[in-house]
Amino acid sequence: MDASDKLSDERITTTVDEEEIIHFTQCINAFKGYKKSALKGVDLCASNYEKLPDSHKRLLPDYYKVLEEKRICIERNDTYLKDVITCCGDTFTNSTLQEVDAPVACSSFDISKVKSTLKQIVRDWSTDGASERLACYDPIIKEVLKYKPLTDPENEDVKVLVPGCGLGRLTWELARHGYHGIGNEFSFFMLFVSSQILNNCDGDSPEDFHQYQIHPWVEQTCNVKEWRNVLKAINFPDVWPASLPFENRFCMLAGDFLEICTTENEYDCVASCFFLDTAHNIISYLENIYRILKPGGILVNNGPLLYHFSEMKDTDSIELSFEDILNILPKIGFKIIKTEWLASSYTCNPASMMKYQYQCGLFVAEKPTTTAPS
C-alpha cells in the first residue's frame, strides 16, 4: 500500500438516527454560515469607527486597512471551510447522511463551534500548537509507553482508545509509536475537519506535502498586543498524516462514547485528554472505561474539570471534585497507580494579552488482572 493510501481506507464508522441527521445538517449550515457571521463583526467595528469624531479618526489612520485585512483573512477561512464541506460527504459510509439537503437552521452556538474548531486545528496540527501538545499529549503518551511498552511494534496488537479525540492528533501520535490508535468523537464539527486533514492532504513524502492556511484569531478584538498577531496565518498540518510507519494502526469511531464503545475487555488502554468533564455523569464514563478495558489495562487521564453541561438549562450534570474521582476509582475496581498536577492552556492564542491556564489532573489507573474478593 502506498503511504498516501494508509488512512484512506480507514473510514469513520457511524450509526444514523434522526438526531444525528439534524446534528449533521446543523454543522453543514454552520460551516456555510461562518463567513456571514465573521464579517458581521468586522462591519460592526467599521460602524463604530465611523461614529468617532474626525479628530479621533485621524489618530487611527490604519484602522480601515486592518479591517480590510481581516476581511481577506475571513475569506481565506471560508475557502478552507468550503473544502471541508466538499470532503465531509466522503467521511460517512451511510448514504442517508451524504444525501441530506441540510434544511435545518443553525444557531449562533453552532457557528461558535466552527470558530472554536479553527482554533483546535492550531492545537492539534500546527507548529504553533506544539507547546500545548507537549503539555497535554506528551504526558499521556509517556505513561502509555511506560505501562504498555511495545517491544515489537510491527507485530504487536496493543489497542489504545482515545475517547473525545477531537481532531485526532493524540490518536495519530499513538499510532505513530506502533499502537493501534482508535479515536472516538461525537462532534461532527471535529469529525468533518479531522477527516479533511487526515484523508485529503496530498503529498509525496514526510518532507513534501500540501499545507492549508487559516487565520484562527482574526475575530479577536480584545487583549490584542498588535493587530498582526490576530491576522497571523497558520499553516497546517505540520506533519504529513499519511506518514505513519505502521499500516492499519489508525481509525476513528463516530458517535457517543457510551453507545459506541461498549465491548467488554476490548482495549489495553484508554487515553483520555480533556474528556472526562464532557460527561453528564462522570461516573458512567468511568464505569464504561472499566468495562471496556482488558484485565491489566490502564486508564491514563489528563485534563481539567470544566464540566461542559454545568449550569446548562434543562440539562442534567453532576460536578465532582478531583478528590471525589480519586475516591470513586477504587470503588469501581481500579487501582490508582499515579496522580500528578500539570499546567496547560487550551486553544490559546500565544500572542494574546490574556491567557487561560488549567491545572490539569493526570492520573493512571489500572484494571486489575484478577478481581479482589468481596
Short mmCIF file of C-alpha atoms in Angstrom, two decimals:
data_model
loop_
_atom_site.label_atom_id
_atom_site.label_comp_id
_atom_site.label_asym_id
_atom_site.label_seq_id
_atom_site.Cartn_x
_atom_site.Cartn_y
_atom_site.Cartn_z
CA MET A 1 0.00 0.00 0.00
CA ASP A 2 1.30 3.44 -0.93
CA ALA A 3 1.97 5.71 2.06
CA SER A 4 -0.63 8.21 0.88
CA ASP A 5 -3.29 5.49 0.97
CA LYS A 6 -2.73 4.36 4.54
CA LEU A 7 -5.53 6.44 6.00
CA SER A 8 -7.89 6.47 3.03
CA ASP A 9 -9.45 3.07 3.69
CA GLU A 10 -9.87 3.58 7.41
CA ARG A 11 -13.32 5.07 7.13
CA ILE A 12 -15.14 6.68 10.02
CA THR A 13 -17.78 4.28 11.26
CA THR A 14 -21.10 5.80 12.25
CA THR A 15 -24.69 4.95 13.02
CA VAL A 16 -27.51 7.11 11.80
CA ASP A 17 -30.67 8.24 13.55
CA GLU A 18 -32.82 11.33 13.28
CA GLU A 19 -30.86 13.23 15.93
CA GLU A 20 -27.59 12.61 14.10
CA ILE A 21 -29.06 13.78 10.79
CA ILE A 22 -30.20 17.01 12.45
CA HIS A 23 -26.76 17.46 14.01
CA PHE A 24 -25.17 16.78 10.62
CA THR A 25 -27.26 19.39 8.83
CA GLN A 26 -26.71 21.96 11.58
CA CYS A 27 -22.96 21.51 11.20
CA ILE A 28 -23.07 21.87 7.42
CA ASN A 29 -25.10 25.07 7.72
CA ALA A 30 -22.79 26.38 10.45
CA PHE A 31 -19.76 25.92 8.19
CA LYS A 32 -21.65 27.74 5.44
CA GLY A 33 -22.70 30.49 7.86
CA TYR A 34 -19.22 31.22 9.19
CA LYS A 35 -18.33 33.94 6.68
CA LYS A 36 -21.50 35.97 7.21
CA SER A 37 -21.12 35.79 10.98
CA ALA A 38 -17.44 36.74 10.97
CA LEU A 39 -17.91 39.62 8.54
CA LYS A 40 -20.74 40.98 10.68
CA GLY A 41 -18.17 41.51 13.45
CA VAL A 42 -15.89 43.42 11.08
CA ASP A 43 -18.82 45.53 9.87
CA LEU A 44 -19.65 46.40 13.47
CA CYS A 45 -16.08 47.60 14.04
CA ALA A 46 -16.32 49.72 10.89
CA SER A 47 -19.64 51.16 12.02
CA ASN A 48 -18.26 52.07 15.43
CA TYR A 49 -15.23 53.67 13.81
CA GLU A 50 -17.47 55.83 11.62
CA LYS A 51 -19.17 57.20 14.71
CA LEU A 52 -15.90 58.61 16.03
CA PRO A 53 -15.21 62.33 15.74
CA ASP A 54 -13.00 63.18 12.75
CA SER A 55 -10.25 64.25 15.13
CA HIS A 56 -10.20 60.73 16.61
CA LYS A 57 -10.31 59.06 13.21
CA ARG A 58 -7.18 60.96 12.23
CA LEU A 59 -5.43 59.33 15.19
CA LEU A 60 -6.18 55.91 13.66
CA PRO A 61 -5.08 56.24 10.02
CA ASP A 62 -4.55 52.49 9.52
CA TYR A 63 -7.73 51.23 11.18
CA TYR A 64 -9.63 50.65 7.94
CA LYS A 65 -6.63 48.86 6.49
CA VAL A 66 -6.73 46.42 9.43
CA LEU A 67 -10.43 45.79 8.84
CA GLU A 68 -9.82 45.10 5.14
CA GLU A 69 -7.06 42.66 6.05
CA LYS A 70 -9.49 40.96 8.44
CA ARG A 71 -11.99 40.55 5.62
CA ILE A 72 -9.33 38.90 3.47
CA CYS A 73 -8.45 36.52 6.33
CA ILE A 74 -12.12 35.61 6.80
CA GLU A 75 -12.40 34.89 3.06
CA ARG A 76 -9.44 32.50 3.36
CA ASN A 77 -11.04 30.76 6.34
CA ASP A 78 -14.26 30.44 4.35
CA THR A 79 -12.37 28.93 1.41
CA TYR A 80 -10.95 26.26 3.69
CA LEU A 81 -14.33 25.54 5.30
CA LYS A 82 -15.86 25.09 1.85
CA ASP A 83 -13.18 22.48 1.18
CA VAL A 84 -14.16 20.75 4.44
CA ILE A 85 -17.80 20.66 3.29
CA THR A 86 -16.76 19.20 -0.05
CA CYS A 87 -14.72 16.49 1.64
CA CYS A 88 -17.06 15.66 4.51
CA GLY A 89 -19.51 13.64 2.41
CA ASP A 90 -16.77 11.05 1.92
CA THR A 91 -16.40 10.77 5.69
CA PHE A 92 -19.56 8.75 6.06
CA THR A 93 -20.30 5.37 4.62
CA ASN A 94 -24.06 5.79 5.11
CA SER A 95 -25.72 7.43 2.10
CA THR A 96 -28.50 8.85 4.28
CA LEU A 97 -26.07 11.42 5.63
CA GLN A 98 -24.45 12.11 2.28
CA GLU A 99 -27.79 12.95 0.67
CA VAL A 100 -29.11 15.30 3.37
CA ASP A 101 -30.34 18.57 1.86
CA ALA A 102 -29.50 20.49 5.05
CA PRO A 103 -32.91 22.04 5.79
CA VAL A 104 -32.14 22.56 9.48
CA ALA A 105 -31.21 26.04 10.66
CA CYS A 106 -28.03 26.50 12.68
CA SER A 107 -27.66 28.71 15.72
CA SER A 108 -25.01 31.20 16.80
CA PHE A 109 -23.84 28.44 19.15
CA ASP A 110 -23.27 26.15 16.14
CA ILE A 111 -21.25 28.83 14.35
CA SER A 112 -19.21 29.38 17.52
CA LYS A 113 -18.33 25.68 17.30
CA VAL A 114 -16.93 26.25 13.81
CA LYS A 115 -14.80 29.10 15.10
CA SER A 116 -13.51 27.03 18.03
CA THR A 117 -12.73 24.16 15.64
CA LEU A 118 -10.48 26.51 13.66
CA LYS A 119 -8.56 27.14 16.88
CA GLN A 120 -8.46 23.40 17.55
CA ILE A 121 -6.62 22.97 14.25
CA VAL A 122 -3.83 25.11 15.68
CA ARG A 123 -3.64 22.97 18.81
CA ASP A 124 -3.58 19.62 17.02
CA TRP A 125 -1.99 20.12 13.62
CA SER A 126 0.33 23.15 13.57
CA THR A 127 3.76 24.05 14.85
CA ASP A 128 2.09 26.88 16.80
CA GLY A 129 0.24 24.27 18.87
CA ALA A 130 3.37 22.29 19.73
CA SER A 131 3.64 23.73 23.25
CA GLU A 132 0.06 22.75 24.11
CA ARG A 133 0.59 19.24 22.73
CA LEU A 134 3.77 18.99 24.77
CA ALA A 135 1.84 19.92 27.92
CA CYS A 136 -1.26 17.81 27.28
CA TYR A 137 -0.48 14.90 24.98
CA ASP A 138 3.12 14.06 25.78
CA PRO A 139 2.48 13.20 29.46
CA ILE A 140 -0.23 10.75 28.35
CA ILE A 141 1.98 9.18 25.69
CA LYS A 142 4.80 8.87 28.23
CA GLU A 143 2.56 6.91 30.62
CA VAL A 144 1.26 4.65 27.84
CA LEU A 145 4.82 3.89 26.76
CA LYS A 146 5.75 3.18 30.38
CA TYR A 147 2.89 0.88 31.34
CA LYS A 148 2.14 -0.66 27.92
CA PRO A 149 5.58 -0.76 26.26
CA LEU A 150 5.98 -2.16 22.77
CA THR A 151 8.92 -4.47 22.07
CA ASP A 152 7.85 -5.43 18.53
CA PRO A 153 5.53 -2.71 17.19
CA GLU A 154 5.34 -4.30 13.75
CA ASN A 155 3.61 -7.39 15.11
CA GLU A 156 2.07 -6.42 18.45
CA ASP A 157 -1.61 -5.62 18.80
CA VAL A 158 -1.94 -3.15 21.66
CA LYS A 159 -5.20 -1.22 21.33
CA VAL A 160 -5.45 2.30 22.75
CA LEU A 161 -8.81 4.06 22.70
CA VAL A 162 -8.86 7.87 22.74
CA PRO A 163 -12.42 8.99 23.57
CA GLY A 164 -13.27 12.60 22.76
CA CYS A 165 -10.29 12.62 20.41
CA GLY A 166 -11.20 15.91 18.71
CA LEU A 167 -9.15 16.33 15.54
CA GLY A 168 -7.23 13.11 16.17
CA ARG A 169 -3.63 14.17 16.80
CA LEU A 170 -3.19 12.23 20.06
CA THR A 171 -4.63 9.12 18.40
CA TRP A 172 -2.31 9.66 15.43
CA GLU A 173 0.74 10.05 17.67
CA LEU A 174 -0.07 6.80 19.47
CA ALA A 175 -0.41 5.06 16.10
CA ARG A 176 2.95 6.52 15.09
CA HIS A 177 4.51 4.79 18.09
CA GLY A 178 3.06 1.47 16.90
CA TYR A 179 -0.12 1.22 18.96
CA HIS A 180 -3.49 0.54 17.38
CA GLY A 181 -4.91 4.03 17.88
CA ILE A 182 -8.69 4.18 17.92
CA GLY A 183 -10.21 7.64 18.18
CA ASN A 184 -13.80 8.22 19.26
CA GLU A 185 -15.55 11.53 18.63
CA PHE A 186 -19.16 12.68 18.80
CA SER A 187 -18.98 16.17 17.27
CA PHE A 188 -19.48 16.38 13.53
CA PHE A 189 -17.55 19.66 13.60
CA MET A 190 -14.48 17.75 14.74
CA LEU A 191 -15.19 14.74 12.53
CA PHE A 192 -15.53 16.80 9.35
CA VAL A 193 -12.29 18.71 9.87
CA SER A 194 -10.29 15.71 11.11
CA SER A 195 -11.38 13.70 8.07
CA GLN A 196 -10.38 16.54 5.76
CA ILE A 197 -6.93 16.79 7.34
CA LEU A 198 -6.28 13.07 7.66
CA ASN A 199 -7.60 11.95 4.29
CA ASN A 200 -7.15 14.89 1.92
CA CYS A 201 -3.63 16.10 2.48
CA ASP A 202 -1.76 15.34 -0.73
CA GLY A 203 1.96 14.72 -0.62
CA ASP A 204 4.89 12.67 -1.83
CA SER A 205 6.86 12.29 1.39
CA PRO A 206 7.02 13.47 5.02
CA GLU A 207 9.16 16.35 3.75
CA ASP A 208 6.96 17.22 0.76
CA PHE A 209 3.22 17.56 1.37
CA HIS A 210 0.45 20.11 0.93
CA GLN A 211 -0.37 22.54 3.74
CA TYR A 212 -3.53 24.57 4.18
CA GLN A 213 -3.73 28.04 5.69
CA ILE A 214 -6.23 29.65 8.07
CA HIS A 215 -6.43 32.70 10.32
CA PRO A 216 -7.96 31.36 13.56
CA TRP A 217 -7.57 34.52 15.67
CA VAL A 218 -8.94 37.01 13.13
CA GLU A 219 -12.08 37.81 15.14
CA GLN A 220 -10.22 38.65 18.35
CA THR A 221 -10.72 42.34 19.20
CA CYS A 222 -9.81 42.46 22.90
CA ASN A 223 -6.44 41.90 24.61
CA VAL A 224 -4.60 42.40 21.32
CA LYS A 225 -0.91 43.42 21.53
CA GLU A 226 -0.59 44.10 17.82
CA TRP A 227 -3.09 43.58 15.02
CA ARG A 228 -0.60 41.42 13.15
CA ASN A 229 -0.98 38.86 15.95
CA VAL A 230 -4.65 38.26 15.17
CA LEU A 231 -4.10 38.44 11.41
CA LYS A 232 -1.42 35.76 11.59
CA ALA A 233 -1.74 32.85 9.19
CA ILE A 234 -1.41 29.30 10.50
CA ASN A 235 -0.10 26.60 8.17
CA PHE A 236 -1.21 23.02 8.74
CA PRO A 237 -0.77 20.14 9.08
CA ASP A 238 2.75 20.29 10.47
CA VAL A 239 3.25 16.59 9.68
CA TRP A 240 2.06 14.51 6.75
CA PRO A 241 -0.85 12.43 8.13
CA ALA A 242 -0.12 9.61 5.67
CA SER A 243 3.41 9.15 7.04
CA LEU A 244 2.52 6.64 9.77
CA PRO A 245 5.26 3.99 9.83
CA PHE A 246 2.88 1.09 10.50
CA GLU A 247 -0.12 0.17 8.36
CA ASN A 248 -3.69 -0.14 9.64
CA ARG A 249 -2.96 1.35 13.05
CA PHE A 250 -5.36 4.32 12.96
CA CYS A 251 -9.14 4.52 12.86
CA MET A 252 -11.97 6.74 14.08
CA LEU A 253 -15.31 5.78 15.61
CA ALA A 254 -18.06 8.40 15.30
CA GLY A 255 -20.73 8.53 17.97
CA ASP A 256 -21.48 8.83 21.66
CA PHE A 257 -18.81 7.15 23.79
CA LEU A 258 -21.35 5.36 25.99
CA GLU A 259 -23.17 3.99 22.94
CA ILE A 260 -20.30 3.20 20.58
CA CYS A 261 -17.58 1.87 22.90
CA THR A 262 -19.31 -0.92 24.80
CA THR A 263 -17.47 -4.19 24.11
CA GLU A 264 -16.13 -5.68 27.34
CA ASN A 265 -12.39 -6.35 27.68
CA GLU A 266 -11.67 -4.71 24.32
CA TYR A 267 -8.83 -2.25 24.95
CA ASP A 268 -5.38 -2.41 26.50
CA CYS A 269 -5.51 1.28 27.33
CA VAL A 270 -7.89 4.22 27.35
CA ALA A 271 -6.10 7.55 26.94
CA SER A 272 -8.39 10.48 27.75
CA CYS A 273 -7.39 14.11 27.38
CA PHE A 274 -9.79 16.94 28.29
CA PHE A 275 -12.58 14.36 28.05
CA LEU A 276 -13.98 13.19 31.38
CA ASP A 277 -15.65 16.53 32.09
CA THR A 278 -17.70 16.25 28.89
CA ALA A 279 -19.96 13.76 30.68
CA HIS A 280 -23.40 14.44 32.10
CA ASN A 281 -22.40 11.89 34.74
CA ILE A 282 -18.67 11.25 35.00
CA ILE A 283 -19.26 8.04 36.97
CA SER A 284 -20.93 6.50 33.91
CA TYR A 285 -17.81 7.29 31.88
CA LEU A 286 -15.52 5.70 34.46
CA GLU A 287 -17.68 2.59 34.77
CA ASN A 288 -17.75 2.17 31.00
CA ILE A 289 -13.98 2.62 30.74
CA TYR A 290 -13.52 -0.07 33.38
CA ARG A 291 -15.85 -2.36 31.42
CA ILE A 292 -14.12 -1.99 28.06
CA LEU A 293 -10.57 -2.30 29.40
CA LYS A 294 -8.92 -5.69 29.36
CA PRO A 295 -7.79 -7.06 32.74
CA GLY A 296 -4.45 -5.40 33.32
CA GLY A 297 -5.48 -2.49 31.08
CA ILE A 298 -4.89 1.10 32.14
CA LEU A 299 -6.72 4.41 32.03
CA VAL A 300 -4.43 7.41 31.52
CA ASN A 301 -6.30 10.68 32.01
CA ASN A 302 -5.16 14.28 31.78
CA GLY A 303 -7.41 17.30 31.92
CA PRO A 304 -9.40 19.83 33.95
CA LEU A 305 -12.91 19.55 35.35
CA LEU A 306 -14.73 22.26 33.42
CA TYR A 307 -17.95 20.21 33.17
CA HIS A 308 -19.46 21.18 29.84
CA PHE A 309 -23.09 20.82 30.95
CA SER A 310 -22.71 22.65 34.25
CA GLU A 311 -25.37 25.33 34.73
CA MET A 312 -26.89 24.49 31.33
CA LYS A 313 -30.66 24.88 31.41
CA ASP A 314 -32.76 21.69 31.28
CA THR A 315 -29.63 19.51 31.15
CA ASP A 316 -28.51 17.07 33.83
CA SER A 317 -24.98 17.43 35.14
CA ILE A 318 -23.16 16.15 38.20
CA GLU A 319 -19.95 18.01 39.07
CA LEU A 320 -17.37 16.14 41.13
CA SER A 321 -14.05 17.26 42.56
CA PHE A 322 -10.79 15.62 41.56
CA GLU A 323 -10.71 14.16 45.08
CA ASP A 324 -14.17 12.65 44.50
CA ILE A 325 -12.94 10.99 41.34
CA LEU A 326 -9.89 9.51 43.04
CA ASN A 327 -12.15 8.14 45.79
CA ILE A 328 -14.55 6.63 43.26
CA LEU A 329 -11.98 4.89 41.08
CA PRO A 330 -11.11 2.10 43.59
CA LYS A 331 -14.81 1.56 44.34
CA ILE A 332 -15.38 0.87 40.64
CA GLY A 333 -12.46 -1.57 40.70
CA PHE A 334 -9.50 0.48 39.54
CA LYS A 335 -6.11 0.54 41.22
CA ILE A 336 -4.65 4.05 41.18
CA ILE A 337 -1.02 3.94 40.11
CA LYS A 338 -0.13 7.61 39.78
CA THR A 339 -1.50 11.13 40.19
CA GLU A 340 0.08 14.43 39.21
CA TRP A 341 -0.84 18.08 38.62
CA LEU A 342 0.13 19.60 35.27
CA ALA A 343 -0.36 23.12 33.90
CA SER A 344 -1.76 23.62 30.42
CA SER A 345 -3.63 26.07 28.23
CA TYR A 346 -6.27 25.10 25.67
CA THR A 347 -6.55 26.55 22.13
CA CYS A 348 -4.90 29.69 23.40
CA ASN A 349 -3.57 32.47 21.18
CA PRO A 350 0.05 32.59 22.39
CA ALA A 351 0.32 36.27 21.44
CA SER A 352 -2.79 37.38 23.33
CA MET A 353 -2.63 39.69 26.35
CA MET A 354 -4.89 37.25 28.21
CA LYS A 355 -4.37 33.51 28.53
CA TYR A 356 -6.29 30.87 30.47
CA GLN A 357 -4.26 28.19 32.21
CA TYR A 358 -5.69 24.97 33.64
CA GLN A 359 -4.26 22.93 36.47
CA CYS A 360 -4.88 19.52 34.95
CA GLY A 361 -5.24 16.37 36.96
CA LEU A 362 -3.27 13.49 35.49
CA PHE A 363 -3.83 10.01 36.84
CA VAL A 364 -3.05 6.46 35.80
CA ALA A 365 -5.43 3.74 36.97
CA GLU A 366 -5.25 0.00 36.28
CA LYS A 367 -7.99 -2.57 35.90
CA PRO A 368 -6.56 -5.46 37.96
CA THR A 369 -5.92 -8.76 36.26
CA THR A 370 -7.90 -10.53 38.98
CA THR A 371 -10.98 -9.37 40.84
CA ALA A 372 -10.40 -8.76 44.53
CA PRO A 373 -12.56 -10.92 46.83
CA SER A 374 -15.57 -9.09 48.31
#
